[in-house]
Amino acid sequence: MLASLFVVLPVFGLIGLGYAARWTRVLRESTGEGLSDFVFVLAVPCLLFRTLAKADIPDSQPWGYWIAYFAALAVVWALAMLIASRFFARKGPELVVSGFAAAQSNTVFVGVPMILKAYGEAGGVPLGLLLAVHLPVTMTIATLLAEGRSTSLTMLLRRLFGHPIIIGILLGSAVRPVIGYVPQPFWTLVDLLAGAAVPCALISLGIAMRRYGLESGLALPAVLSGLKLGLHPLLVYWLATRVFEMPPHWSGVAVLFAACPCGINAYLFAERYRQGVADASSAITLSTLISLFTTAGWLAFLGVG
């Protein structure tokens, strides 16, 4: 339990720093919006570009592994949108934010250290595979859902291929065959921008929390947290151990990956569309706090850590 606490403390530390800086008026409210724009337009696309360009993706794909994780993700995403629509009157991009928050995991601060501590080098390959495609897949789905509701096909394609996240994904995929010819100074520049993504995003979230507080209440964030920390890993566990066959450390990595709290990218996405920001920020904070206990429970259940 104490180890899980140490894993997520940096998350709360940076969020708290942003909150305190806005509360004491060291930073202006517009600073948070500027930070989120920087992260969404430059830092995260660079992070995705670097991840996809350098990812060690095998030629033979472990389809059972992919299906177990992403089928569960799809169920949780759809259920979150349904609940947000029927019981909380959310619509448009707000619905997408709800689904995104319930399905997308905090991989950097919680997933990577927890999984590597649990499985060591054996968990490196399955973890790397999910890291390579998790954010590109979820960001692409969210963008398609948000942009595709009230626009023509031509306009949709124009928006998609002009979207910073999609550009980062496409360029990262395109550079893979010629990665050996890319000069090192270019990678240094990309690394600097990508490295700024997480801390800037968390500080921006803290500023937003000072602005929005619990404006949306706790009900919807609690539902999203329950879907993320409860249903998602349960579905992954069932699919990975009962429906498909894979080594125990592969199924365990998938379960722990799904058991991570809501990811920061749901907040960034909400800020981009200026809708659902209060829902996203509350769900991220609440699920991160609850995950102190749920992730420790999964580690014990899987017999690792």
XYZ file of C-alpha atoms in Angstrom:
305
model
C 0.000 0.000 0.000
C 2.797 2.402 0.917
C 4.555 1.679 -2.388
C 1.389 2.559 -4.313
C 1.170 5.806 -2.359
C 4.713 6.752 -3.339
C 3.908 6.020 -6.978
C 1.029 8.498 -7.194
C 2.358 11.175 -4.849
C 4.186 12.997 -7.702
C 0.858 13.239 -9.532
C -0.821 14.946 -6.588
C 2.307 17.031 -5.992
C 2.240 18.647 -9.425
C -1.541 19.058 -9.412
C -1.292 20.626 -5.942
C 1.487 22.924 -7.121
C -0.717 24.223 -9.921
C -3.666 24.613 -7.548
C -1.575 26.472 -4.967
C 0.031 28.710 -7.573
C -3.390 29.805 -8.801
C -4.857 30.071 -5.278
C -2.001 32.393 -4.208
C -2.285 34.220 -7.547
C 1.303 33.479 -8.467
C -0.105 32.278 -11.795
C -2.993 33.746 -13.753
C -5.995 31.657 -14.802
C -5.047 32.166 -18.443
C -1.722 30.439 -17.698
C -3.514 27.122 -17.291
C -5.243 27.494 -20.639
C -1.939 28.445 -22.277
C -0.216 25.425 -20.737
C -2.951 23.063 -21.889
C -2.742 24.490 -25.417
C 1.039 24.019 -25.436
C 0.729 20.435 -24.213
C -2.037 19.523 -26.654
C -0.590 21.249 -29.724
C 3.147 20.622 -29.259
C 4.198 18.444 -26.322
C 1.768 15.497 -26.611
C 2.115 15.254 -30.437
C 5.895 15.104 -29.941
C 5.423 12.440 -27.258
C 3.253 10.361 -29.610
C 5.649 10.910 -32.496
C 8.617 9.686 -30.444
C 6.683 6.744 -28.975
C 5.473 5.413 -32.318
C 8.718 6.123 -34.165
C 10.859 4.229 -31.643
C 8.408 1.575 -30.407
C 9.522 -2.048 -30.688
C 6.376 -3.487 -32.269
C 6.695 -7.159 -33.321
C 5.720 -8.345 -36.803
C 3.486 -11.078 -35.368
C 0.770 -9.374 -33.374
C -0.606 -10.897 -30.115
C -4.224 -10.466 -31.166
C -5.675 -12.016 -28.006
C -3.757 -9.500 -25.922
C -4.962 -6.566 -28.024
C -8.572 -7.743 -28.074
C -8.678 -8.420 -24.324
C -7.553 -4.908 -23.487
C -9.267 -2.822 -26.144
C -12.577 -4.717 -26.163
C -12.880 -3.980 -22.435
C -11.890 -0.374 -23.108
C -14.632 -0.053 -25.741
C -17.287 -1.435 -23.364
C -16.278 0.948 -20.563
C -16.120 3.936 -22.930
C -19.576 3.225 -24.385
C -21.110 2.611 -20.960
C -19.655 5.849 -19.584
C -21.123 7.824 -22.479
C -24.494 6.129 -22.052
C -24.647 6.903 -18.316
C -23.443 10.476 -18.832
C -26.146 11.017 -21.448
C -29.077 9.319 -19.716
C -28.508 10.366 -16.105
C -26.358 13.520 -16.259
C -27.629 15.244 -19.428
C -24.187 15.456 -21.000
C -24.014 15.875 -24.763
C -21.586 16.547 -27.613
C -17.911 16.718 -26.633
C -18.916 16.439 -22.958
C -20.026 12.873 -23.688
C -16.726 12.120 -25.374
C -14.839 13.485 -22.366
C -16.825 11.186 -20.063
C -16.018 8.128 -22.158
C -12.384 9.169 -22.521
C -11.967 9.693 -18.773
C -13.431 6.267 -17.967
C -11.331 4.393 -20.529
C -7.929 6.065 -20.835
C -5.312 5.154 -18.213
C -2.652 7.164 -16.401
C 0.244 5.198 -17.824
C 3.205 7.485 -17.120
C 2.955 8.095 -13.379
C 1.082 5.002 -12.264
C 1.145 2.300 -14.939
C 4.836 2.134 -15.836
C 6.364 2.131 -12.316
C 3.683 -0.191 -10.909
C 3.955 -2.769 -13.711
C 7.757 -2.761 -13.848
C 7.890 -3.159 -10.065
C 5.435 -6.055 -10.265
C 6.879 -7.979 -13.232
C 10.350 -6.551 -13.800
C 11.926 -7.147 -17.206
C 9.361 -9.846 -18.036
C 6.667 -7.179 -18.179
C 8.681 -4.910 -20.442
C 7.471 -6.284 -23.784
C 3.700 -6.408 -23.091
C 3.940 -3.043 -21.333
C 5.831 -1.515 -24.260
C 3.245 -2.781 -26.730
C 0.389 -1.141 -24.853
C 2.323 2.079 -24.340
C 3.006 2.279 -28.077
C -0.645 2.170 -29.133
C -2.748 3.077 -26.078
C -2.655 6.880 -26.320
C -2.746 7.013 -30.150
C -5.801 4.733 -30.213
C -7.723 6.555 -27.475
C -6.859 10.018 -28.804
C -7.896 9.035 -32.327
C -11.214 7.603 -31.099
C -11.926 10.707 -29.022
C -11.110 13.016 -31.924
C -13.295 11.057 -34.330
C -16.221 11.094 -31.899
C -15.873 14.805 -31.160
C -15.315 15.947 -34.743
C -17.649 13.571 -36.532
C -21.011 14.483 -35.070
C -22.041 17.552 -37.031
C -19.757 17.903 -40.013
C -19.399 16.636 -43.570
C -16.924 13.916 -44.501
C -14.699 16.455 -46.245
C -14.680 18.763 -43.242
C -14.120 15.806 -40.896
C -11.075 14.647 -42.861
C -9.731 18.196 -42.981
C -10.084 18.579 -39.230
C -8.604 15.162 -38.505
C -5.533 15.587 -40.694
C -5.026 19.082 -39.328
C -5.370 17.885 -35.736
C -2.061 18.067 -33.773
C -2.566 14.636 -32.188
C -3.318 12.923 -35.499
C -0.363 14.670 -37.141
C 1.949 13.380 -34.409
C 0.618 9.835 -34.844
C 0.924 9.877 -38.642
C 4.423 11.366 -38.633
C 5.604 8.894 -35.990
C 4.356 5.978 -38.094
C 5.840 7.421 -41.284
C 9.330 7.933 -39.874
C 9.742 4.359 -38.576
C 11.279 2.954 -41.795
C 13.894 5.751 -41.983
C 14.491 6.351 -38.279
C 18.191 5.542 -38.616
C 18.686 8.541 -40.891
C 17.143 11.096 -38.523
C 19.909 13.273 -36.976
C 20.368 13.249 -33.209
C 19.784 17.017 -32.714
C 16.258 16.500 -34.031
C 15.586 13.801 -31.400
C 16.992 16.084 -28.702
C 14.444 18.724 -29.688
C 11.619 16.165 -29.704
C 12.711 14.782 -26.320
C 12.670 18.259 -24.766
C 9.136 18.944 -25.962
C 7.853 15.451 -25.114
C 9.381 15.618 -21.643
C 7.414 18.761 -20.871
C 4.050 17.114 -21.603
C 3.307 15.450 -18.270
C 4.459 18.107 -15.754
C 2.887 20.962 -17.714
C -0.359 19.029 -18.098
C -0.587 18.266 -14.371
C 0.125 21.850 -13.330
C -2.481 23.020 -15.830
C -4.934 20.562 -14.282
C -4.257 22.000 -10.824
C -5.005 25.504 -12.107
C -8.241 24.234 -13.666
C -9.271 22.542 -10.414
C -8.887 25.864 -8.596
C -11.156 27.422 -11.220
C -13.816 24.712 -11.462
C -13.626 23.029 -8.042
C -16.401 20.435 -7.789
C -18.652 22.462 -10.035
C -20.086 19.323 -11.632
C -20.542 17.567 -8.269
C -19.098 14.196 -7.330
C -21.749 11.933 -8.850
C -20.498 11.672 -12.448
C -16.779 11.683 -11.507
C -17.524 8.878 -9.018
C -19.262 6.847 -11.744
C -16.372 7.406 -14.167
C -13.868 6.432 -11.474
C -15.834 3.275 -10.687
C -15.902 2.240 -14.343
C -12.184 2.949 -14.745
C -10.936 1.277 -11.581
C -13.550 -1.454 -11.251
C -15.176 -2.600 -14.475
C -12.276 -2.015 -16.855
C -9.712 -4.270 -15.102
C -12.388 -6.873 -14.328
C -13.326 -7.168 -17.998
C -9.686 -7.317 -19.047
C -8.991 -10.030 -16.464
C -11.930 -12.133 -17.672
C -11.004 -11.801 -21.351
C -7.269 -12.311 -20.801
C -7.614 -15.375 -18.562
C -10.897 -17.018 -19.565
C -11.410 -16.205 -23.243
C -7.865 -15.941 -24.611
C -4.676 -17.799 -23.763
C -1.538 -15.873 -22.897
C 1.315 -16.065 -20.369
C 0.379 -14.929 -16.844
C 2.668 -11.911 -16.980
C 0.988 -10.739 -20.206
C -2.512 -10.977 -18.736
C -1.268 -9.383 -15.500
C 0.248 -6.432 -17.343
C -3.018 -5.866 -19.224
C -5.047 -5.982 -15.997
C -2.761 -3.599 -14.117
C -2.683 -1.255 -17.104
C -6.491 -1.171 -17.075
C -6.542 -0.695 -13.288
C -4.701 2.636 -13.514
C -6.683 5.793 -12.712
C -8.105 8.186 -15.314
C -5.380 9.697 -17.503
C -4.476 13.374 -17.794
C -5.299 13.369 -21.510
C -9.037 13.405 -20.776
C -8.543 16.789 -19.128
C -6.385 18.071 -22.002
C -9.034 16.943 -24.468
C -11.745 18.693 -22.438
C -9.717 21.901 -22.326
C -9.218 21.730 -26.076
C -12.972 21.723 -26.671
C -13.755 23.854 -23.579
C -16.382 21.310 -22.489
C -16.440 18.764 -19.672
C -13.363 20.227 -17.962
C -14.860 20.045 -14.463
C -15.938 16.419 -15.023
C -12.494 15.410 -16.267
C -10.477 17.162 -13.566
C -12.650 15.759 -10.770
C -12.599 12.231 -12.207
C -8.809 12.251 -12.562
C -8.228 13.402 -8.990
C -10.863 11.134 -7.439
C -9.768 8.033 -9.358
C -6.099 8.673 -8.562
C -6.892 8.826 -4.844
C -9.034 5.684 -4.934
C -6.407 3.847 -6.984
C -4.099 3.883 -3.956
C -6.267 1.082 -2.615
C -7.550 -0.647 -5.771
C -4.153 -1.096 -7.425
C -2.759 -2.551 -4.198
C -5.695 -4.983 -4.213
C -5.010 -6.071 -7.802
C -1.307 -6.559 -7.058
C -2.240 -8.822 -4.150
C -4.869 -10.704 -6.203
C -2.411 -11.333 -9.051
C 0.240 -12.403 -6.565
C 2.896 -9.939 -7.741
C 4.627 -6.840 -6.462
